[in-house]
Coordinates of C-alpha atoms in Angstrom, one line a residue:
Chain A
M1 CA -20.1 -31.7 -54.0
N2 CA -17.2 -34.1 -54.2
R3 CA -18.3 -35.9 -57.4
H4 CA -15.5 -35.6 -59.8
V5 CA -17.5 -35.7 -63.0
I6 CA -16.1 -33.0 -65.3
A7 CA -19.0 -32.7 -67.7
F8 CA -19.2 -30.6 -70.8
P9 CA -20.7 -27.2 -70.1
V10 CA -24.5 -27.3 -70.6
A11 CA -24.5 -23.6 -71.3
R12 CA -22.4 -20.5 -71.3
A13 CA -23.8 -17.5 -69.6
E14 CA -22.7 -13.9 -70.2
V15 CA -20.6 -12.6 -67.3
V16 CA -22.2 -9.4 -66.0
Q17 CA -20.2 -9.2 -62.7
P18 CA -17.0 -11.3 -62.6
G19 CA -16.3 -14.5 -60.6
A20 CA -16.7 -18.3 -60.5
A21 CA -19.1 -20.2 -58.3
E22 CA -20.3 -23.5 -57.2
G23 CA -23.6 -24.4 -55.5
R24 CA -27.0 -26.0 -55.6
V25 CA -29.5 -24.5 -58.1
L26 CA -32.6 -22.7 -56.8
K27 CA -34.8 -22.0 -59.8
L28 CA -37.5 -19.3 -59.7
P29 CA -39.8 -18.0 -62.4
T30 CA -39.5 -14.5 -61.0
L31 CA -38.1 -12.7 -58.0
S32 CA -37.8 -9.2 -56.6
F33 CA -35.1 -9.1 -54.0
W34 CA -36.9 -6.2 -52.3
G35 CA -40.1 -7.6 -50.7
G36 CA -39.0 -11.1 -51.8
V37 CA -35.8 -11.8 -49.9
D38 CA -35.1 -11.1 -46.2
P39 CA -32.0 -8.9 -46.3
S40 CA -30.6 -10.3 -43.0
T41 CA -31.1 -14.0 -43.7
G42 CA -31.6 -14.5 -47.4
R43 CA -34.9 -16.4 -46.9
L44 CA -37.7 -16.0 -49.5
T45 CA -40.4 -14.0 -47.7
D46 CA -43.3 -13.6 -50.1
P47 CA -46.0 -16.2 -49.1
A48 CA -47.5 -15.8 -52.5
A49 CA -44.3 -16.6 -54.5
A50 CA -42.5 -19.8 -55.5
G51 CA -40.0 -21.2 -53.0
H52 CA -41.5 -19.4 -50.0
G53 CA -39.4 -20.1 -46.9
E54 CA -36.4 -21.4 -48.8
S55 CA -33.0 -19.8 -48.2
T56 CA -31.2 -18.2 -51.1
A57 CA -28.0 -18.0 -49.1
G58 CA -25.2 -20.0 -50.8
R59 CA -27.4 -21.1 -53.7
V60 CA -27.0 -20.6 -57.4
L61 CA -30.1 -18.5 -58.0
L62 CA -31.5 -19.0 -61.5
V63 CA -34.3 -16.4 -62.1
A64 CA -36.1 -16.4 -65.4
E65 CA -37.6 -12.9 -65.1
P66 CA -36.1 -10.6 -62.5
R67 CA -38.5 -8.0 -61.2
G68 CA -36.4 -4.9 -60.9
S69 CA -37.6 -3.2 -57.8
S70 CA -35.3 -0.3 -57.3
S71 CA -34.5 -1.3 -53.7
S72 CA -33.2 -4.7 -54.8
S73 CA -29.7 -3.3 -55.0
A74 CA -30.0 -2.3 -51.3
V75 CA -31.1 -5.8 -50.4
M76 CA -28.2 -7.4 -52.4
L77 CA -25.7 -5.1 -50.7
E78 CA -27.0 -6.0 -47.2
L79 CA -26.9 -9.8 -48.1
L80 CA -23.3 -9.4 -49.2
R81 CA -22.3 -7.5 -46.0
V82 CA -23.9 -10.1 -43.7
G83 CA -22.6 -13.1 -45.6
Q84 CA -26.1 -14.4 -46.6
A85 CA -25.9 -13.7 -50.3
P86 CA -26.4 -16.4 -53.0
A87 CA -23.3 -18.1 -54.4
A88 CA -24.1 -16.6 -57.8
V89 CA -27.1 -15.2 -59.6
I90 CA -28.1 -16.1 -63.2
L91 CA -30.8 -14.0 -64.7
G92 CA -32.9 -14.5 -67.8
R93 CA -32.3 -10.9 -68.8
I94 CA -29.9 -8.3 -67.6
D95 CA -30.9 -6.5 -64.5
A96 CA -28.4 -3.7 -63.6
I97 CA -30.1 -3.1 -60.3
L98 CA -28.8 -6.4 -58.8
G99 CA -25.4 -5.8 -60.4
L100 CA -25.3 -2.4 -58.8
G101 CA -25.6 -4.0 -55.3
I102 CA -22.6 -6.1 -56.2
V103 CA -20.6 -3.1 -57.6
V104 CA -21.2 -1.1 -54.4
A105 CA -20.2 -4.0 -52.2
R106 CA -16.9 -4.2 -54.2
E107 CA -16.3 -0.5 -53.6
M108 CA -17.0 -1.1 -49.9
G109 CA -14.4 -3.9 -49.7
W110 CA -17.0 -6.5 -48.9
P111 CA -17.1 -10.0 -50.5
T112 CA -18.9 -10.1 -53.8
I113 CA -20.6 -12.7 -56.0
P114 CA -20.7 -13.2 -59.7
L115 CA -23.8 -12.2 -61.8
Y116 CA -24.5 -13.8 -65.1
Q117 CA -27.1 -13.5 -67.8
L118 CA -28.4 -16.6 -69.6
P119 CA -31.3 -16.5 -72.1
V120 CA -34.3 -18.2 -70.5
E121 CA -34.5 -20.8 -73.2
A122 CA -31.3 -22.3 -71.8
H123 CA -32.6 -22.5 -68.3
E124 CA -34.2 -25.9 -68.9
K125 CA -30.8 -27.4 -69.2
I126 CA -30.1 -26.6 -65.6
P127 CA -32.4 -28.6 -63.3
D128 CA -33.7 -27.2 -60.1
G129 CA -31.8 -28.6 -57.1
S130 CA -28.8 -29.8 -59.2
D131 CA -25.3 -28.9 -58.2
V132 CA -23.5 -26.7 -60.7
R133 CA -20.0 -25.3 -61.2
I134 CA -19.7 -22.0 -63.1
G135 CA -16.4 -20.9 -64.5
A136 CA -15.1 -17.3 -64.6
D137 CA -15.9 -17.5 -68.4
G138 CA -19.6 -18.2 -67.6
S139 CA -19.5 -21.9 -68.6
I140 CA -22.0 -23.8 -66.5
R141 CA -21.4 -27.5 -65.7
V142 CA -24.0 -29.7 -64.0
L143 CA -22.1 -31.9 -61.5
Chain B
M1 CA -16.4 0.4 -73.0
I2 CA -17.8 3.7 -71.8
Q3 CA -16.5 6.8 -73.4
L4 CA -15.7 9.3 -70.6
S5 CA -15.5 13.1 -71.4
S6 CA -12.4 14.9 -70.1
E7 CA -14.4 16.3 -67.3
E8 CA -15.6 12.8 -66.3
R9 CA -12.1 11.5 -66.6
A10 CA -10.8 14.1 -64.2
M11 CA -13.5 13.2 -61.7
H12 CA -12.9 9.5 -62.2
D13 CA -9.2 10.2 -61.5
G14 CA -9.9 11.9 -58.2
R15 CA -9.8 15.6 -59.0
D16 CA -13.0 16.2 -57.0
G17 CA -12.2 13.9 -54.1
P18 CA -12.7 10.3 -53.3
A19 CA -16.5 10.2 -53.0
A20 CA -16.9 11.9 -56.4
A21 CA -14.5 9.4 -57.9
L22 CA -16.3 6.5 -56.3
A23 CA -19.6 7.8 -57.5
L24 CA -18.4 8.2 -61.1
R25 CA -16.9 4.7 -61.1
I26 CA -20.3 3.2 -60.0
V27 CA -22.2 5.3 -62.5
A28 CA -19.8 4.2 -65.3
E29 CA -19.9 0.6 -64.3
T30 CA -23.7 0.6 -64.2
A31 CA -23.7 2.3 -67.6
R32 CA -21.4 -0.5 -68.9
M33 CA -23.8 -3.2 -67.5
L34 CA -26.7 -1.5 -69.2
G35 CA -24.8 -1.3 -72.5
A36 CA -24.5 2.5 -72.6
E37 CA -21.9 4.1 -74.7
R38 CA -21.6 7.3 -72.6
L39 CA -22.9 9.2 -69.7
V40 CA -25.3 12.1 -69.8
P41 CA -25.1 15.2 -67.6
I42 CA -28.1 15.6 -65.3
V43 CA -29.7 18.6 -63.6
S44 CA -31.6 17.1 -60.7
A45 CA -31.8 14.0 -58.6
H46 CA -34.2 12.3 -56.2
I47 CA -32.8 9.8 -53.8
D48 CA -34.6 6.6 -52.9
G49 CA -31.5 5.0 -51.3
C50 CA -32.0 6.8 -48.0
L51 CA -34.4 4.2 -46.7
Y52 CA -32.8 1.8 -44.2
H53 CA -32.7 -1.8 -45.2
G54 CA -29.8 -2.8 -43.1
D55 CA -26.5 -1.3 -41.9
S56 CA -24.8 -1.6 -45.3
G57 CA -26.7 1.4 -46.7
T58 CA -25.7 3.5 -43.7
L59 CA -22.1 2.5 -44.0
F60 CA -22.1 3.3 -47.7
A61 CA -23.7 6.8 -47.2
E62 CA -21.1 7.5 -44.4
R63 CA -18.3 6.4 -46.8
L64 CA -19.5 9.1 -49.2
V65 CA -19.5 11.7 -46.5
A66 CA -16.0 10.7 -45.4
G67 CA -14.9 11.0 -49.0
E68 CA -16.0 14.7 -49.0
G69 CA -19.0 13.9 -51.1
A70 CA -21.4 16.7 -52.1
V71 CA -24.3 16.6 -54.5
R72 CA -23.6 18.6 -57.7
V73 CA -27.3 19.1 -58.6
P74 CA -30.5 20.0 -56.7
T75 CA -31.4 16.7 -54.9
T76 CA -34.4 15.8 -52.9
L77 CA -34.8 12.8 -50.5
N78 CA -37.4 10.1 -50.6
V79 CA -38.8 8.6 -47.4
G80 CA -36.6 7.3 -44.6
A81 CA -37.5 4.6 -42.1
L82 CA -38.3 7.2 -39.3
D83 CA -40.8 9.9 -38.9
L84 CA -38.5 12.6 -37.6
L85 CA -41.4 14.9 -36.7
H86 CA -43.1 12.2 -34.6
P87 CA -40.2 9.9 -33.4
D88 CA -42.6 7.4 -31.7
R89 CA -44.4 6.5 -34.9
A90 CA -42.0 3.8 -36.2
R91 CA -41.4 0.8 -33.9
L92 CA -37.8 -0.1 -34.9
S93 CA -35.3 -1.7 -32.5
P94 CA -32.9 0.8 -30.9
H95 CA -30.1 -0.4 -33.2
R96 CA -32.1 -0.1 -36.4
A97 CA -33.6 3.3 -35.4
A98 CA -30.1 4.6 -34.6
M99 CA -28.7 3.3 -37.9
A100 CA -31.7 4.6 -39.9
R101 CA -31.1 8.0 -38.3
R102 CA -27.4 8.0 -39.1
M103 CA -28.3 7.1 -42.7
M104 CA -30.8 10.0 -43.0
D105 CA -28.2 12.4 -41.4
A106 CA -25.5 11.3 -43.9
Y107 CA -27.7 12.1 -46.9
V108 CA -28.4 15.5 -45.5
E109 CA -24.7 16.0 -45.0
L110 CA -24.1 15.2 -48.6
G111 CA -26.2 18.3 -49.5
C112 CA -29.6 16.7 -50.2
R113 CA -32.7 18.6 -49.2
P114 CA -34.4 16.8 -46.3
T115 CA -37.8 16.5 -48.1
W116 CA -38.4 12.9 -47.0
T117 CA -41.2 12.4 -49.5
C118 CA -42.1 10.1 -52.3
A119 CA -44.0 13.0 -54.0
P120 CA -41.0 15.4 -54.5
Y121 CA -42.9 16.8 -57.5
Q122 CA -45.5 18.2 -55.1
A123 CA -42.7 19.6 -52.8
G124 CA -41.4 22.0 -55.5
H125 CA -39.0 19.7 -57.3
R126 CA -40.2 19.9 -60.9
P127 CA -37.5 19.6 -63.6
A128 CA -38.6 20.9 -67.0
A129 CA -39.6 18.8 -70.0
G130 CA -36.7 17.4 -71.8
Q131 CA -34.2 17.8 -69.0
H132 CA -32.1 14.8 -68.0
V133 CA -32.4 13.8 -64.3
A134 CA -31.7 10.8 -62.1
W135 CA -34.6 10.0 -60.0
G136 CA -35.2 7.0 -57.7
E137 CA -38.5 5.7 -56.3
S138 CA -40.7 4.1 -58.9
N139 CA -43.7 6.4 -58.6
A140 CA -41.5 9.5 -58.7
V141 CA -39.8 8.2 -61.8
A142 CA -43.2 7.6 -63.5
F143 CA -44.4 11.1 -62.6
C144 CA -41.2 12.7 -63.6
N145 CA -41.1 11.1 -67.0
S146 CA -44.8 11.1 -67.8
V147 CA -46.2 14.2 -66.3
L148 CA -43.2 16.5 -66.2
G149 CA -41.6 15.2 -69.4
A150 CA -38.1 15.2 -67.7
R151 CA -36.0 12.1 -68.4
S152 CA -35.0 9.5 -65.9
E153 CA -34.4 5.8 -66.2
R154 CA -35.6 3.6 -63.4
Y155 CA -32.4 3.4 -61.3
G156 CA -31.6 1.2 -58.4
D157 CA -30.8 2.4 -54.9
Y158 CA -27.4 3.9 -54.5
L159 CA -27.1 4.7 -58.2
D160 CA -29.3 7.7 -57.5
I161 CA -26.9 9.3 -54.9
C162 CA -23.9 8.4 -57.1
A163 CA -25.5 10.2 -60.1
A164 CA -26.2 13.2 -57.8
L165 CA -22.5 13.3 -56.7
A166 CA -21.2 12.9 -60.2
A167 CA -24.0 14.9 -62.0
R168 CA -24.0 12.1 -64.5
A169 CA -26.3 9.2 -65.4
P170 CA -25.9 6.3 -67.9
Y171 CA -27.3 7.4 -71.3
V172 CA -29.7 4.6 -71.7
G173 CA -33.4 3.8 -71.7
L174 CA -35.8 6.6 -71.1
H175 CA -33.1 9.2 -71.5
R176 CA -33.1 8.5 -75.2
D177 CA -35.8 9.8 -77.6
E178 CA -36.4 6.5 -79.4
N179 CA -37.3 4.7 -76.1
R180 CA -39.9 7.3 -75.1
R181 CA -42.5 6.9 -77.8
A182 CA -45.7 5.0 -77.1
T183 CA -46.2 1.5 -78.7
V184 CA -49.6 0.5 -77.2
L185 CA -52.7 2.6 -77.6
V186 CA -55.2 2.2 -74.7
D187 CA -58.6 3.3 -75.9
C188 CA -60.7 4.6 -73.0
R189 CA -63.5 6.1 -75.1
G190 CA -65.8 3.3 -74.2
L191 CA -65.6 3.8 -70.5
D192 CA -68.5 5.4 -68.5
P193 CA -67.8 9.1 -68.0
R194 CA -69.2 8.8 -64.5
L195 CA -66.5 6.3 -63.7
L196 CA -63.8 8.5 -65.2
A197 CA -65.1 11.4 -63.0
E198 CA -64.1 9.5 -59.8
D199 CA -60.7 9.7 -58.2
A200 CA -60.9 6.0 -57.3
V201 CA -60.6 4.9 -60.9
Y202 CA -57.1 6.3 -61.4
P203 CA -55.2 3.9 -59.2
V204 CA -57.2 1.1 -60.8
L205 CA -56.2 2.4 -64.3
G206 CA -52.6 2.3 -63.1
A207 CA -52.9 -1.1 -61.6
W208 CA -54.3 -2.4 -64.9
L209 CA -51.6 -0.6 -66.9
G210 CA -48.7 -2.1 -64.9
A211 CA -50.1 -5.6 -65.0
A212 CA -51.0 -5.4 -68.7
M213 CA -48.0 -3.5 -70.1
G214 CA -45.0 -4.5 -67.9
A215 CA -42.3 -2.2 -69.3
R216 CA -44.1 -1.3 -72.6
I217 CA -45.1 2.3 -73.1
A218 CA -48.8 3.0 -73.4
A219 CA -50.7 6.1 -74.4
F220 CA -54.2 6.5 -73.0
D221 CA -56.8 8.0 -75.4
G222 CA -60.2 9.3 -74.2
L223 CA -59.4 10.3 -70.6
P224 CA -60.9 13.6 -69.5
A225 CA -58.8 16.7 -70.2
G226 CA -57.0 18.5 -67.4
L227 CA -56.4 15.5 -65.0
S228 CA -55.1 16.7 -61.7
D229 CA -51.6 16.0 -60.5
D230 CA -53.2 13.9 -57.7
R231 CA -54.9 11.6 -60.2
L232 CA -51.8 11.4 -62.3
K233 CA -49.7 10.5 -59.3
A234 CA -52.1 7.8 -58.2
L235 CA -52.2 6.3 -61.7
G236 CA -48.4 6.3 -62.1
A237 CA -47.8 4.9 -58.6
A238 CA -50.1 2.0 -59.1
A239 CA -48.7 1.3 -62.5
A240 CA -45.1 1.3 -61.2
S241 CA -46.2 -1.1 -58.5
T242 CA -47.9 -3.8 -60.6
G243 CA -45.4 -3.4 -63.5
A244 CA -42.1 -1.8 -64.5
V245 CA -43.8 1.3 -65.8
G246 CA -41.4 4.3 -66.0
L247 CA -43.4 6.3 -68.6
F248 CA -46.9 6.5 -69.8
H249 CA -48.7 9.1 -72.0
I250 CA -52.2 10.5 -71.9
I251 CA -53.3 12.0 -75.2
G252 CA -54.1 15.7 -74.7
T253 CA -52.7 15.9 -71.1
T254 CA -49.1 14.8 -70.8
P255 CA -46.3 16.9 -72.5
E256 CA -45.1 14.3 -75.0
A257 CA -48.6 13.4 -76.2
P258 CA -50.4 16.4 -77.5
D259 CA -52.0 14.0 -80.1
V260 CA -51.8 10.4 -81.0
A261 CA -49.3 10.9 -83.9
T262 CA -46.8 12.7 -81.6
A263 CA -47.1 10.2 -78.8
F264 CA -46.4 7.4 -81.3
A265 CA -43.7 9.4 -83.2
G266 CA -45.7 9.1 -86.4
Q267 CA -45.7 5.3 -86.3
P268 CA -48.8 3.1 -86.0
P269 CA -49.5 1.5 -82.5
Q270 CA -48.1 -2.0 -82.3
E271 CA -51.2 -2.9 -80.3
T272 CA -54.5 -1.2 -79.4
V273 CA -56.5 -2.2 -76.3
R274 CA -60.1 -1.2 -75.8
L275 CA -60.5 -0.8 -72.1
T276 CA -63.9 -1.9 -70.8
G277 CA -65.6 -1.4 -67.5
A278 CA -65.3 -5.2 -66.9
M279 CA -61.5 -5.0 -67.3
L280 CA -61.3 -2.2 -64.8
R281 CA -63.6 -4.0 -62.4
A282 CA -61.3 -7.0 -62.5
A283 CA -58.3 -4.7 -61.9
R284 CA -60.1 -3.2 -58.9
D285 CA -60.9 -6.6 -57.5
G286 CA -57.2 -7.6 -57.9
L287 CA -56.2 -4.8 -55.6
S288 CA -58.0 -6.5 -52.6
T289 CA -56.5 -9.6 -51.0
A290 CA -59.4 -10.0 -48.5
R291 CA -63.1 -10.5 -49.3
A292 CA -64.7 -7.1 -49.3
A293 CA -68.2 -8.1 -48.0
P294 CA -70.3 -5.3 -46.7
G295 CA -69.9 -4.9 -43.0
A296 CA -66.6 -6.9 -43.0
A297 CA -64.2 -6.2 -40.1
I298 CA -61.5 -3.7 -40.9
D299 CA -58.5 -3.3 -38.5
A300 CA -56.8 -0.3 -39.9
I301 CA -56.9 2.4 -42.6
A302 CA -54.0 3.9 -44.4
I303 CA -53.9 6.6 -47.1
G304 CA -51.1 8.6 -48.7
S305 CA -49.0 6.5 -51.1
P306 CA -47.7 8.5 -52.7
H307 CA -47.7 11.1 -49.9
L308 CA -50.9 13.2 -49.6
S309 CA -51.1 16.7 -51.0
V310 CA -52.9 19.5 -49.2
D311 CA -55.7 19.1 -51.7
E312 CA -56.1 15.5 -50.7
F313 CA -56.3 16.5 -47.0
W314 CA -59.0 19.0 -47.9
R315 CA -61.0 16.3 -49.7
L316 CA -60.6 14.0 -46.7
L317 CA -61.8 16.6 -44.2
R318 CA -64.7 17.6 -46.4
L319 CA -65.9 14.0 -46.6
L320 CA -65.4 13.5 -42.8
D321 CA -67.5 16.7 -42.3
G322 CA -66.6 16.8 -38.6
R323 CA -67.0 13.1 -37.9
R324 CA -64.4 11.0 -36.2
S325 CA -62.6 7.7 -37.2
V326 CA -63.2 4.9 -34.7
L327 CA -60.4 2.8 -36.5
P328 CA -56.7 3.3 -36.4
F329 CA -56.3 5.7 -39.4
Y330 CA -52.9 6.7 -40.8
A331 CA -52.5 9.5 -43.3
C332 CA -49.0 9.5 -44.8
T333 CA -47.5 12.7 -46.1
G334 CA -44.4 14.9 -46.4
R335 CA -43.3 17.8 -44.2
H336 CA -44.0 20.1 -47.2
T337 CA -47.7 19.3 -46.7
V338 CA -47.5 19.2 -42.9
D339 CA -46.2 22.8 -43.0
R340 CA -49.2 23.9 -45.1
L341 CA -51.7 22.1 -42.9
E342 CA -50.4 24.0 -40.0
E343 CA -50.4 27.3 -41.9
F344 CA -54.0 26.7 -43.0
G345 CA -55.1 25.7 -39.4
L346 CA -56.1 22.2 -40.4
W347 CA -54.0 20.4 -37.9
D348 CA -56.5 20.5 -35.0
E349 CA -59.3 19.3 -37.3
I350 CA -57.2 16.3 -38.3
K351 CA -56.4 15.5 -34.7
A352 CA -60.0 15.8 -33.7
A353 CA -60.9 13.3 -36.4
N354 CA -58.6 10.8 -34.7
I355 CA -56.3 10.6 -37.8
T356 CA -52.6 9.8 -37.2
V357 CA -50.5 11.9 -39.6
V358 CA -47.3 10.0 -40.5
A359 CA -44.6 12.3 -42.0
D360 CA -41.2 11.6 -43.6
T361 CA -42.0 7.8 -44.1
C362 CA -45.0 5.5 -44.6
I363 CA -46.6 2.4 -43.3
V364 CA -45.2 -0.1 -45.9
V365 CA -41.5 0.8 -45.4
T366 CA -41.3 0.8 -41.6
P367 CA -43.2 -0.8 -38.8
I368 CA -46.1 1.6 -37.9
L369 CA -49.3 -0.5 -38.2
P370 CA -50.5 -2.2 -35.0
D371 CA -48.9 -5.6 -34.3
G372 CA -51.0 -8.6 -35.0
G373 CA -52.1 -7.9 -38.5
G374 CA -55.6 -8.0 -39.9
V375 CA -57.3 -6.2 -42.8
L376 CA -56.3 -2.8 -44.0
L377 CA -58.5 -0.5 -46.1
T378 CA -56.8 1.9 -48.5
N379 CA -57.6 4.1 -51.5
S380 CA -54.0 3.8 -52.7
G381 CA -53.1 1.3 -55.5
K382 CA -49.5 1.3 -54.3
F383 CA -50.4 0.6 -50.7
A384 CA -52.8 -2.1 -51.9
H385 CA -49.9 -3.7 -53.8
Y386 CA -47.2 -3.6 -51.1
T387 CA -49.2 -3.9 -47.8
R388 CA -49.4 -7.7 -47.7
P389 CA -45.8 -8.5 -48.5
N390 CA -44.4 -5.7 -46.4
T391 CA -46.7 -5.7 -43.3
G392 CA -48.6 -9.0 -43.3
Y393 CA -51.9 -7.2 -43.4
D394 CA -54.5 -8.2 -45.9
V395 CA -56.0 -5.4 -48.0
V396 CA -59.3 -4.0 -49.2
Y397 CA -59.2 -1.3 -51.8
G398 CA -61.9 1.4 -51.8
S399 CA -62.5 5.0 -52.7
L400 CA -61.7 7.9 -50.4
A401 CA -65.4 8.1 -49.6
D402 CA -65.4 4.4 -48.7
V403 CA -62.4 5.0 -46.5
V404 CA -64.2 7.8 -44.6
E405 CA -67.5 6.0 -44.2
T406 CA -65.7 2.8 -43.0
A407 CA -63.6 4.9 -40.6
V408 CA -66.7 6.4 -39.1
A409 CA -68.8 3.2 -39.0
G410 CA -65.9 0.9 -37.8
R411 CA -67.0 -1.8 -40.4
L412 CA -66.5 -1.9 -44.2
V413 CA -68.7 0.4 -46.1
R414 CA -68.1 0.3 -49.9
D415 CA -70.2 1.9 -52.6
E416 CA -70.3 -0.7 -55.4
S417 CA -72.7 1.3 -57.6
L418 CA -70.0 2.9 -59.6
W419 CA -68.4 -0.4 -60.6
R420 CA -71.4 -2.3 -61.8

């Protein structure tokens, strides 16, 4: 990601858990971390779901409609502990369950990632597979 | 920003020890994310976070123990990853088994009751209507809100134990009156009464509800009066699997729905759905991932999600009528039921029928089913939903009678007459 194009932000997301991030976008219509992401590797495990087999580790995960399985916080916490978490997560609507995994990781002294909320209408401005930089203010630039 | 009471402020500032302070911080931060203005005192908790998903959960629970954590309200525990009564049931690696065990021990040390069940409401944990609680596990939340009328939001793992330690929950969602009223009326009056007399229709109603409603709150009208807890738990568990259902009403049965006007808080339904037999049949078919041809090969059978009650064991044994399963047959339940089975002298009969009782855990949360996969038959809407992603087995859904006849025959036997 050494291109030096400093584009205008294509969108500004609401910051739910703080931080800045950079990474390649992985766009999914829906995702439940529990039953959907392997907590030790970050791979997408559901054969019936989009992106099966891809890894979420280090990606900027853009999820239109999160499915709030209550154990998704546990999966997020484990991903953070083992260093296989996404670089950032952007959700179409607020999901406090994923945020909770991040909050607990912070209390445990483990590395955390930022969590943002961005209305789903704005997701089309962020192409799947593009490299993006997200500022601590939630501004999203496509590099 | 969250407004903390002086009591909450004192806990936050460490008066009650490091674990209570940490718990209150996490509850308050979650409340902030959810847009709550304040916390609400709770009177009971049910913990889903005691299931091992990796070492992080064990380390977190042990951090709470090290910080002198103790639950401040009566708290029950959902399933763990081990059957502590039958340690050879779950095939975890030695490391995972040891960490799962440490996790379970830590939760008990925090003062939680070692119930290890997803049906705590059948193990004596029944908060009263209108009481605020913090329950984890989606089926337990649905039952607690809908059938008991107590109030819990659908919380993520680890918020449940934090709420129990702080005796507080975010005051949002289903804790608040205005979010509990029904908005969709599901009219069941056109359904065949013979169908509604069958246990097997209730998981299907639930599966339909979750898929059709998502998180909207529905009220069923026209279901038979006096539905058993077992039928209500099956409905709620399936609904909370296929959708984000935390509350449903049944007119004339559940406590917040004595009549339509009350369930809808005097407002007209935003939508009315007339449920038909064809819609239910489609929902039933959606619960199977394998073709359910008569005589098809079945590799294993599992029942008990949510955990079986004593009544459900009685029904199983009555249908078996002394016959024996020739297939691997797992019946998942809690130790509250195991104790009763022993008391009633049913244990030998169950063993003689070649049924493997799984306690404290279940087949979709820890490796219990035989390796190699295949097709699983179940009468549980929740097992039907989670078996494929969690175990790799395909699923056929059937009634308890179908389960029994298949177990005895060793091939799929399903009575289709009801669903025509």
